[in-house]
Amino acid sequence: MTTEMHKETLGFQAEVRQLLDLMIHSLYSNKEIFLRELISNASDAADKLRFEALTDDGLFEGDSDLAIRVQFDPQARTVTVSDNGVGMSRAEVVDNIGTIAKSGTRQFLASLTGDRAKDLRLIGQFGVGFYSTFIVADKVTLYTRRAGLGPEHGVRWESDGKGEYTLETVERPARGTEVVLHLREGEEEFLDPHRLRDIVHKYSDHITLPIRMRKEGEADGPEEVVNRASALWARPRSEITAQEYEEFYKHVAHDFEPPLAHVHSHVEGKQEYTALLYLPQRAPFDLWDREKRHGVKLYVRRVFIMDDAEQLLPAYLRFVRGVVDSNDLPLNISREILQHSKDIDAMRAGSVKKVLDLLDDLAQKDSEKYTVFWKEFGRVLKEGIVEDYGNRDRIARLLRFASTHTDTDAQAVSFGDYVARMKEGQDKIYYVTADSFGAAKGSPHLEIFRKKGVEVLLMHDRIDEWVVTHLTEFEGKRLQSVTKGDLDLGKLEDKEDKAQQEKTATEFKDLADRIKSVLGERVRDVRVTHRLTTSPACLVTGENDISVNMERLLRAAGQSGASVRPILEINPAHPLVVRLRSEDDAGRFSDWSRLLFDQALLSEGGQLDDPAGFVQRLNQLLEVLAVV
Ligand code: ADP
Ligand code: MG
């Protein structure tokens, strides 16, 4: 006997304990779902075995007839769900059952409110799978043996769900996993075969593996298959109920909540395949955790091939869940072959189109749902502008932004909305980028636009800078940053405006030159602006330079490329600027010029080279005012 054989008692991770407790209370009204979760896991275990067996047939150990069995024992008061799937090693049991490996667990627990309904939704979103057994059981015993390991490598795991579990290495001839639920007092309903069958029908009919139960009334007679055990997606759409679509989603996506929408299509022609793709309602906690992803499953002629086949959808659609089933690919396809398969490329292009069609449809016909989608996944979809050149225009139509039209941080304005509201004579789509909604909304660059009633898109997601470097126009209208280049409002300005601007520019030329000589290397130029109505100054970058915001993002990412020298624009109508014109004291002139520059930089969200100097100069200015 090795030391591994010994029985040990381990504590759950603190998070698991907290979660268990919470779940038992909040999911109680929906307790029957434990069976769905166990069957779903058994089905996943069968899929995993099939996938591993692609490269090692021996793992089947001569038994490739994969199935799930549901049993009950009224005397012992137990319900047992078993499978002959991949099973688990001792270490895997500890990792998968004793730990919650999801990133964001702590954050998740912190977000719980104590409000039952709300917490229930959160738990659903987090996904609690196996632990749902403790809603109805006061003790759960799990036996398992990993495919490929000898019978002496069986594992027995047991817990009352209160904080600890025991682990033992046992003899286990049968491959796969068996979960025995010792029912709590009062949960006898789950010892009723009718009830169990009903639950299987309700939640697990779509499972492609046969689910076997003993024939009713027969103590140990033959078993029968109690689910439909056929691939849901292979059936005609008209024969599938909303409930079936929903339960299938919960299984493939490991989600407790219904999906937001789905698209189901059988494609024929050069490529024959079926795609059943879903949009979740909510971003999972691990959306940004690239390690753990339940994406799109690949099947070939209804045989499961692999999970999360990355080649099936581009990264910017990584929130999509579902299956793609090919009629053409060989059954023994590997991940390596997938990467170079033209068939896969065609299915991928087709699937992308389906998802974009679905999004279009939602955006047009169900704006409420689209709003939900956008809030959860908008930032991911934006990556498509950078990543998917071929679909750029389609994706652009799906984007939503905050804007000065609504002045709220809700991203609700499409380019289409914007264009429809453009002023007479306006030929560009104006936008500002910043690192927060507040900074975008408060940007001094917006002053002239607000005055003229011209809408500006307020882009405040980190990725927006990249979006606008890749998307330069929308339906023939150029995208124009309000912080870049000369402000050319085109026909939005009349001749008088222009004449007046030229006049002041000449008048203030001397002042601009003096400020420039003070600021030296900090600026490329100083000039008079007509962008501002209330602020004294702002910074502008050249038409082809990166923006101040982008520069900051790059610096934060550790890329400190050549920094861009901005142009300082001064507002000739501002008292401070007017006052500066008549300032003869060279020291004071220099201080105030620096102040103008620094505060313009600050209002862009920029960082000062010399914050202490700024404060000092500001205080000196305030003192001067105080004296007056
Ligand atoms: P999820 O299914 O979303 O991963 P669960 O809590 O349902 O979460 O299951 C946790 C993990 O335990 C699974 O990911 C799997 O690795 C393992 N597991 C659970 N049930 C089985 C089983 N019947 N066979 C093999 N592994 C299993
Ligand atoms: Mg599960």
XYZ file of C-alpha atoms and ligand atoms in Angstrom:
656
model
C 0.000 0.000 0.000
C 1.461 3.355 -0.968
C 1.172 6.383 1.255
C -1.277 7.721 -1.320
C -3.765 5.033 -0.352
C -4.327 6.480 3.066
C -7.487 8.226 3.893
C -7.074 11.914 4.388
C -9.402 14.674 5.413
C -9.057 17.931 3.579
C -10.714 21.277 4.014
C -12.575 22.969 1.215
C -11.143 26.188 0.028
C -12.714 28.925 2.158
C -14.557 30.216 -0.906
C -16.141 26.844 -1.586
C -17.475 26.683 1.938
C -19.075 30.083 1.648
C -20.516 29.265 -1.721
C -21.956 25.939 -0.606
C -23.762 27.515 2.230
C -25.209 30.222 0.115
C -26.237 27.907 -2.654
C -28.104 25.503 -0.475
C -30.246 28.354 0.714
C -30.747 30.289 -2.442
C -31.281 27.474 -4.922
C -33.589 25.465 -2.713
C -36.730 26.386 -4.649
C -35.126 24.906 -7.730
C -33.499 21.926 -6.084
C -34.231 19.361 -8.790
C -31.536 20.852 -10.979
C -28.935 18.774 -9.137
C -29.825 15.950 -11.499
C -29.348 18.107 -14.547
C -25.933 19.159 -13.277
C -24.792 15.601 -12.587
C -25.998 14.395 -15.982
C -24.368 17.341 -17.662
C -21.056 16.486 -15.991
C -21.390 12.836 -16.948
C -21.998 13.858 -20.528
C -18.952 16.137 -20.487
C -16.881 13.270 -19.054
C -17.956 11.061 -21.955
C -17.025 13.819 -24.420
C -13.613 14.174 -22.834
C -12.992 10.473 -23.051
C -13.928 10.421 -26.724
C -11.613 13.291 -27.420
C -8.667 11.711 -25.618
C -9.381 8.370 -27.247
C -8.891 9.969 -30.666
C -5.188 9.690 -30.043
C -5.248 6.704 -27.673
C -7.863 4.105 -28.458
C -6.760 2.055 -25.433
C -8.523 4.491 -23.111
C -11.849 2.876 -23.977
C -10.589 -0.292 -22.284
C -12.712 -2.280 -24.684
C -15.888 -0.428 -23.690
C -16.783 2.389 -26.032
C -20.502 2.154 -25.416
C -20.765 5.317 -23.355
C -23.839 5.879 -21.251
C -25.201 7.487 -18.098
C -27.104 5.597 -15.457
C -29.542 6.996 -12.892
C -30.404 4.682 -9.980
C -32.178 5.033 -6.672
C -32.448 2.950 -3.554
C -35.414 3.660 -1.276
C -33.968 1.614 1.594
C -30.618 3.326 1.602
C -32.291 6.637 0.636
C -29.785 7.255 -2.130
C -29.847 8.509 -5.690
C -26.859 7.533 -7.818
C -25.703 8.948 -11.130
C -22.887 7.101 -12.853
C -21.024 7.279 -16.118
C -18.262 5.432 -17.916
C -16.596 8.615 -19.089
C -13.073 9.815 -18.525
C -13.158 9.715 -14.694
C -10.684 11.541 -12.461
C -7.373 10.838 -10.815
C -6.883 11.616 -7.144
C -5.236 14.913 -7.968
C -7.995 15.822 -10.399
C -10.632 15.198 -7.758
C -8.886 17.637 -5.445
C -8.530 20.203 -8.218
C -12.008 19.889 -9.700
C -14.224 19.119 -6.753
C -12.354 20.587 -3.785
C -11.392 23.877 -5.365
C -13.004 26.620 -7.330
C -10.382 27.474 -9.845
C -12.292 30.265 -11.480
C -10.637 33.578 -11.440
C -12.816 36.228 -9.880
C -14.192 33.972 -7.135
C -13.408 36.466 -4.447
C -14.842 39.280 -6.472
C -17.929 37.177 -7.049
C -18.439 36.535 -3.361
C -17.937 40.194 -2.606
C -20.678 41.085 -5.066
C -23.304 39.059 -3.235
C -25.946 41.262 -1.713
C -27.901 39.113 0.703
C -30.984 39.719 -1.447
C -32.092 36.206 -2.325
C -33.380 36.821 -5.825
C -30.336 38.803 -6.827
C -27.882 36.372 -5.317
C -29.620 33.527 -7.056
C -28.950 35.148 -10.392
C -25.346 35.746 -9.449
C -24.866 32.178 -8.374
C -26.393 30.997 -11.584
C -23.973 33.123 -13.469
C -21.074 31.797 -11.499
C -22.140 28.237 -12.107
C -22.075 25.824 -9.216
C -22.579 22.509 -11.001
C -21.480 19.668 -8.798
C -22.086 21.479 -5.518
C -25.804 21.693 -6.260
C -25.975 18.090 -4.973
C -25.785 19.413 -1.433
C -29.140 21.115 -1.827
C -30.843 17.735 -1.499
C -28.104 15.564 0.024
C -26.526 15.777 3.442
C -23.751 13.486 2.313
C -22.312 12.888 -1.136
C -19.968 10.038 -1.980
C -18.115 10.071 -5.271
C -16.231 7.107 -6.674
C -14.126 7.579 -9.739
C -11.335 6.083 -11.757
C -9.456 7.821 -14.515
C -9.468 6.142 -17.925
C -6.046 4.644 -18.595
C -5.095 4.194 -14.941
C -5.229 0.728 -13.367
C -8.112 -0.431 -11.130
C -5.971 0.227 -8.055
C -6.152 3.941 -8.812
C -9.774 4.378 -7.884
C -10.718 7.306 -5.653
C -13.427 7.643 -3.042
C -14.407 11.184 -2.104
C -16.983 11.991 0.511
C -18.347 15.118 2.099
C -21.272 16.463 4.037
C -20.800 19.789 2.308
C -19.995 21.557 5.532
C -16.336 22.348 5.135
C -14.341 19.157 4.825
C -14.096 16.134 2.625
C -12.310 12.810 2.833
C -10.248 11.293 0.111
C -9.202 7.678 -0.199
C -7.572 5.588 -2.870
C -9.679 2.497 -3.517
C -9.866 -0.448 -5.862
C -12.130 0.504 -8.752
C -12.456 -1.870 -11.702
C -15.008 0.287 -13.528
C -13.764 3.353 -15.354
C -15.673 6.586 -14.889
C -17.519 8.282 -12.083
C -20.330 7.375 -9.734
C -21.949 9.992 -7.543
C -24.070 8.771 -4.636
C -26.410 11.262 -2.983
C -27.572 10.456 0.523
C -30.816 12.370 0.595
C -31.666 14.784 3.335
C -34.700 14.191 5.492
C -37.727 15.351 3.537
C -36.288 14.833 0.046
C -37.994 11.476 -0.524
C -39.609 12.726 -3.705
C -36.350 11.933 -5.479
C -36.797 8.256 -4.666
C -39.872 8.200 -6.885
C -39.063 6.845 -10.358
C -41.764 9.009 -11.996
C -40.339 12.111 -10.500
C -36.814 11.209 -11.589
C -37.905 10.473 -15.132
C -39.798 13.724 -15.310
C -36.723 15.620 -14.284
C -34.607 13.836 -16.868
C -37.152 14.702 -19.550
C -37.433 18.257 -18.502
C -33.754 19.045 -18.315
C -31.737 16.348 -20.014
C -33.656 15.049 -22.975
C -31.172 16.755 -25.288
C -28.190 14.865 -23.874
C -26.895 12.819 -26.777
C -25.717 9.981 -24.583
C -28.316 7.410 -23.523
C -29.501 7.886 -19.940
C -30.538 4.525 -18.517
C -32.920 3.715 -15.695
C -34.376 0.538 -14.417
C -37.761 -0.335 -15.864
C -40.527 0.769 -13.582
C -41.761 -1.732 -11.086
C -38.869 -4.086 -11.720
C -36.353 -4.344 -8.946
C -33.420 -5.575 -10.952
C -34.690 -6.237 -14.430
C -33.249 -4.755 -17.598
C -32.732 -1.048 -17.947
C -34.213 1.218 -20.535
C -33.157 4.461 -22.123
C -35.256 7.282 -20.724
C -34.098 10.244 -22.755
C -34.388 10.916 -26.440
C -30.606 10.533 -26.763
C -30.387 12.202 -30.134
C -28.585 15.341 -31.113
C -30.932 18.252 -30.580
C -29.276 20.399 -33.224
C -29.775 17.720 -35.885
C -33.539 17.953 -35.535
C -35.637 20.360 -37.599
C -36.080 23.724 -35.939
C -39.847 23.470 -36.011
C -39.759 20.405 -33.782
C -37.661 21.904 -31.038
C -39.386 23.706 -28.211
C -38.116 26.864 -26.567
C -37.586 24.890 -23.375
C -35.404 22.352 -25.205
C -33.294 25.068 -26.740
C -32.909 26.589 -23.311
C -31.909 23.409 -21.499
C -29.433 22.522 -24.189
C -27.883 25.937 -23.807
C -27.525 25.536 -20.067
C -25.669 22.312 -20.637
C -23.247 23.478 -23.315
C -22.651 26.838 -21.713
C -22.548 25.651 -18.097
C -24.956 28.465 -17.387
C -27.886 28.513 -14.974
C -29.685 31.276 -16.773
C -31.513 31.069 -20.101
C -29.693 32.414 -23.155
C -30.393 35.832 -24.615
C -30.914 34.545 -28.154
C -29.896 31.774 -30.476
C -29.458 30.996 -34.132
C -29.862 27.506 -35.510
C -29.064 26.725 -39.099
C -28.457 23.756 -41.312
C -26.112 24.767 -44.094
C -25.989 22.806 -47.302
C -23.947 23.116 -50.454
C -20.207 22.797 -50.761
C -19.935 22.484 -47.007
C -22.579 20.743 -45.028
C -22.848 21.596 -41.415
C -25.215 22.577 -38.671
C -24.602 25.405 -36.279
C -26.564 26.051 -33.117
C -25.116 29.172 -31.549
C -26.219 31.103 -28.503
C -25.663 34.514 -26.981
C -25.548 34.362 -23.179
C -27.414 36.928 -21.136
C -24.505 37.792 -19.025
C -20.771 37.785 -19.290
C -19.419 34.887 -17.248
C -16.983 35.719 -14.523
C -14.238 34.089 -16.511
C -14.861 35.869 -19.810
C -11.441 37.423 -19.573
C -9.834 34.270 -18.208
C -8.434 32.658 -21.294
C -7.601 29.452 -19.444
C -11.131 28.397 -18.717
C -13.490 28.702 -21.638
C -16.584 26.832 -22.591
C -16.913 28.004 -26.149
C -18.207 26.273 -29.217
C -18.042 22.489 -29.409
C -17.130 20.774 -32.622
C -18.971 17.628 -33.695
C -18.502 15.561 -36.809
C -21.610 13.702 -37.936
C -23.009 13.971 -34.424
C -19.912 12.579 -32.766
C -18.305 14.927 -30.294
C -14.796 15.919 -31.372
C -13.646 18.727 -29.140
C -14.575 21.497 -26.800
C -13.871 25.093 -27.377
C -12.543 24.659 -30.888
C -10.893 28.051 -31.231
C -10.825 27.849 -35.002
C -14.589 27.847 -35.186
C -15.046 31.461 -34.215
C -12.708 34.441 -33.979
C -11.678 35.703 -30.549
C -13.974 38.719 -30.731
C -16.946 36.344 -30.673
C -15.614 34.305 -27.774
C -18.779 34.876 -25.774
C -20.773 32.727 -28.189
C -21.694 29.255 -26.971
C -23.018 26.236 -28.818
C -22.139 23.542 -31.292
C -21.046 23.234 -34.878
C -21.516 19.829 -36.440
C -19.763 19.098 -39.734
C -20.793 16.478 -42.234
C -17.538 16.663 -44.155
C -14.623 16.603 -41.740
C -12.908 13.302 -40.978
C -13.664 11.856 -37.542
C -10.024 11.669 -36.570
C -9.362 15.365 -36.992
C -6.835 16.902 -34.608
C -6.352 20.457 -33.398
C -3.319 20.744 -35.669
C -5.300 19.752 -38.745
C -8.063 22.159 -37.763
C -5.677 25.058 -38.000
C -5.058 24.458 -41.668
C -8.410 23.208 -42.804
C -10.229 25.018 -45.601
C -13.410 23.311 -44.496
C -13.051 24.828 -41.075
C -12.356 28.246 -42.599
C -15.590 28.046 -44.542
C -17.578 26.957 -41.486
C -16.005 29.711 -39.483
C -16.907 32.362 -42.042
C -20.428 30.980 -42.161
C -20.765 30.930 -38.386
C -19.470 34.483 -38.050
C -22.055 35.572 -40.566
C -24.811 33.812 -38.623
C -23.806 35.483 -35.378
C -23.583 38.921 -36.993
C -26.984 38.342 -38.617
C -28.386 37.452 -35.231
C -26.925 40.597 -33.687
C -28.277 42.722 -36.540
C -31.634 41.217 -36.013
C -31.637 41.910 -32.301
C -30.388 45.442 -32.820
C -33.220 46.161 -35.222
C -36.078 44.263 -33.699
C -35.371 43.960 -30.018
C -33.400 46.911 -28.803
C -33.958 45.924 -25.195
C -32.143 42.663 -25.686
C -29.509 44.339 -27.771
C -28.860 46.776 -24.953
C -28.326 43.845 -22.598
C -25.986 42.249 -25.095
C -24.058 45.435 -25.643
C -23.581 46.081 -21.959
C -22.173 42.620 -21.387
C -20.188 42.008 -24.541
C -19.854 45.282 -26.426
C -16.235 45.722 -25.510
C -15.439 42.269 -26.831
C -17.315 42.852 -30.071
C -15.333 46.048 -30.670
C -12.220 43.911 -31.013
C -13.785 42.721 -34.255
C -13.128 46.102 -35.874
C -9.429 45.430 -35.433
C -9.531 41.684 -35.942
C -11.971 41.077 -38.775
C -11.277 43.325 -41.723
C -13.745 41.556 -43.969
C -16.683 42.244 -41.657
C -15.590 45.665 -40.485
C -18.544 47.537 -41.940
C -21.055 45.089 -40.524
C -19.468 45.256 -37.095
C -19.309 49.053 -37.272
C -23.082 49.124 -37.646
C -23.394 47.130 -34.430
C -21.267 49.450 -32.319
C -22.807 51.710 -29.709
C -21.307 54.740 -28.020
C -22.085 57.389 -25.491
C -22.575 60.784 -27.058
C -23.187 64.424 -26.271
C -26.692 63.859 -27.592
C -27.665 61.946 -24.472
C -24.788 62.903 -22.191
C -25.159 59.703 -20.167
C -22.543 57.020 -19.923
C -24.895 54.453 -21.445
C -23.526 53.419 -24.798
C -26.640 53.675 -26.861
C -25.811 55.667 -29.979
C -24.955 53.890 -33.224
C -23.103 55.439 -36.126
C -26.393 55.140 -37.983
C -28.196 57.218 -35.338
C -25.412 59.750 -35.448
C -25.442 60.127 -39.212
C -29.219 60.506 -39.230
C -28.878 63.441 -36.804
C -26.011 65.166 -38.577
C -26.446 68.892 -39.039
C -26.971 70.413 -42.401
C -23.521 70.969 -43.886
C -21.838 68.499 -41.523
C -19.795 65.916 -43.345
C -17.829 64.217 -40.577
C -18.511 62.042 -37.583
C -16.914 63.755 -34.613
C -15.637 61.875 -31.611
C -13.445 62.324 -28.582
C -11.506 59.564 -26.844
C -10.661 59.606 -23.157
C -10.019 57.147 -20.396
C -13.290 57.714 -18.601
C -16.749 58.929 -19.430
C -16.233 61.922 -17.161
C -13.041 62.934 -18.932
C -14.658 62.545 -22.345
C -17.773 64.454 -21.389
C -15.802 67.258 -19.761
C -13.250 67.650 -22.514
C -12.730 71.325 -23.394
C -12.598 70.279 -27.016
C -16.351 69.813 -26.957
C -17.103 73.431 -26.154
C -17.517 74.686 -29.695
C -19.506 71.576 -30.653
C -21.892 72.056 -27.791
C -22.286 75.689 -28.746
C -23.122 74.795 -32.323
C -25.290 71.844 -31.303
C -23.134 69.353 -33.152
C -23.138 65.846 -31.671
C -19.843 64.265 -30.615
C -19.382 60.589 -29.759
C -17.832 60.134 -26.339
C -15.513 57.155 -26.554
C -14.222 56.056 -23.216
C -13.418 52.367 -23.475
C -9.779 51.512 -23.602
C -10.237 49.703 -26.883
C -11.864 52.692 -28.589
C -8.484 54.169 -29.468
C -7.762 51.044 -31.459
C -11.202 51.020 -32.975
C -10.747 54.497 -34.423
C -7.305 53.764 -35.777
C -8.818 50.899 -37.771
C -12.134 52.408 -38.608
C -11.634 55.667 -40.440
C -15.054 56.118 -41.967
C -18.609 54.968 -41.766
C -20.778 54.910 -44.867
C -18.574 57.460 -46.578
C -18.445 59.819 -43.583
C -15.016 60.347 -42.168
C -14.449 59.812 -38.450
C -12.780 62.889 -37.042
C -11.249 63.289 -33.619
C -12.131 66.646 -32.129
C -8.707 66.778 -30.499
C -6.695 66.372 -33.667
C -5.484 68.672 -36.407
C -6.967 71.980 -37.442
C -10.541 72.264 -36.473
C -12.312 72.414 -39.765
C -16.010 72.554 -39.194
C -16.556 72.872 -42.917
C -19.940 74.252 -43.798
C -20.922 74.366 -40.146
C -19.166 77.710 -40.005
C -20.135 80.728 -41.966
C -17.923 83.251 -43.678
C -18.220 85.763 -40.891
C -16.977 83.238 -38.343
C -13.978 82.549 -40.505
C -13.121 86.198 -41.071
C -13.382 86.883 -37.366
C -11.116 83.933 -36.584
C -8.454 85.168 -38.958
C -8.592 88.594 -37.445
C -8.076 87.375 -33.878
C -5.374 84.987 -35.024
C -3.391 87.927 -36.342
C -4.079 90.001 -33.251
C -2.874 87.275 -30.929
C 0.041 86.144 -33.061
C 2.569 87.948 -30.891
C 1.199 86.473 -27.719
C 1.203 82.968 -29.202
C 4.829 83.372 -30.227
C 5.831 84.590 -26.781
C 4.147 81.633 -25.092
C 5.785 79.295 -27.539
C 9.232 80.589 -26.702
C 8.492 80.002 -23.004
C 7.237 76.455 -23.528
C 10.027 75.552 -25.934
C 10.311 71.817 -26.565
C 7.053 71.017 -24.829
C 4.943 72.121 -27.743
C 5.119 72.024 -31.473
C 3.224 75.236 -31.800
C 0.989 77.694 -30.013
C -1.964 79.166 -31.805
C -5.298 80.818 -31.317
C -8.272 78.520 -31.142
C -11.935 78.744 -31.883
C -12.667 75.366 -30.248
C -13.097 76.847 -26.824
C -15.843 78.924 -25.309
C -15.110 78.685 -21.582
C -11.693 77.067 -21.102
C -8.546 79.151 -21.560
C -6.536 76.543 -23.467
C -6.441 73.019 -24.820
C -4.007 70.627 -26.432
C -4.317 69.379 -29.975
C -2.335 66.728 -31.764
C -1.506 66.609 -35.464
C -3.947 64.924 -37.811
C -1.666 61.929 -38.184
C -0.233 61.843 -34.695
C -1.476 59.486 -32.054
C -3.766 61.168 -29.570
C -2.754 62.175 -26.075
C -5.031 59.420 -24.754
C -3.437 56.804 -27.009
C -0.004 57.913 -25.970
C -0.972 57.376 -22.375
C -2.349 53.910 -23.121
C 0.841 52.949 -24.893
C 2.926 54.220 -22.037
C 0.796 52.232 -19.568
C 1.432 49.167 -21.721
C 5.170 49.753 -21.408
C 5.623 51.111 -24.912
C 7.168 54.496 -24.539
C 7.593 55.402 -28.163
C 8.540 58.871 -29.304
C 6.224 61.170 -27.459
C 4.145 63.462 -29.557
C 4.595 67.182 -29.182
C 1.137 68.705 -28.987
C -0.032 72.079 -30.166
C -1.289 74.436 -27.466
C -4.364 76.333 -28.508
C -5.370 79.407 -26.540
C -8.789 80.950 -26.225
C -8.575 84.660 -27.144
C -11.856 85.359 -25.356
C -10.680 84.062 -22.005
C -9.771 86.714 -19.381
C -6.587 84.891 -18.420
C -5.371 84.937 -22.006
C -6.402 88.546 -22.455
C -4.608 89.464 -19.233
C -1.490 87.606 -20.328
C -1.227 89.812 -23.407
C -0.444 92.827 -21.295
C 1.850 91.059 -18.859
C 5.276 92.721 -18.897
C 6.888 90.847 -16.044
C 8.866 88.104 -17.782
C 8.832 85.785 -14.762
C 5.116 86.042 -14.317
C 4.491 85.643 -18.034
C 6.507 82.460 -18.025
C 4.666 81.074 -14.967
C 1.265 81.770 -16.414
C 2.183 80.275 -19.767
C 3.309 77.119 -18.028
C 0.055 77.084 -16.086
C -1.966 77.299 -19.278
C -0.087 74.372 -20.719
C -0.238 72.232 -17.590
C -3.939 72.675 -17.007
C -4.664 71.879 -20.646
C -2.664 68.695 -20.177
C -4.535 67.876 -16.988
C -7.916 68.280 -18.606
C -6.841 65.671 -21.186
C -6.197 63.323 -18.292
C -2.473 63.735 -18.863
C 0.281 63.661 -16.281
C 2.377 66.636 -15.360
C 6.177 66.458 -15.546
C 6.486 68.672 -12.505
C 3.310 68.611 -10.371
C 4.951 70.511 -7.500
C 5.941 73.311 -9.856
C 2.397 73.430 -11.164
C 0.946 73.793 -7.684
C 3.458 76.479 -6.824
C 2.644 78.494 -9.929
C -1.056 78.062 -9.332
C -0.725 79.358 -5.794
C 1.233 82.360 -6.958
C -1.529 83.165 -9.399
C -4.146 82.802 -6.688
C -2.165 85.133 -4.459
C -2.130 87.765 -7.158
C -5.888 87.455 -7.441
C -6.305 87.569 -3.674
C -4.444 90.840 -3.514
C -6.822 92.307 -6.068
P -18.363 22.570 -14.592
O -19.112 21.378 -15.123
O -19.024 23.854 -15.000
O -16.910 22.533 -14.882
P -18.981 21.380 -12.059
O -19.024 21.886 -10.671
O -20.244 20.777 -12.584
O -18.504 22.557 -12.985
O -17.852 20.298 -12.157
C -16.543 20.598 -11.750
C -15.516 19.730 -12.418
O -15.485 18.431 -11.832
C -15.762 19.473 -13.890
O -15.225 20.515 -14.675
C -14.989 18.165 -14.100
O -13.614 18.432 -14.297
C -15.143 17.465 -12.771
N -16.242 16.488 -12.845
C -17.475 16.624 -12.339
N -18.229 15.533 -12.597
C -17.460 14.679 -13.295
C -17.643 13.364 -13.870
N -18.825 12.736 -13.792
N -16.593 12.816 -14.499
C -15.410 13.435 -14.582
N -15.168 14.662 -14.078
C -16.172 15.281 -13.444
Mg -21.034 20.825 -14.593
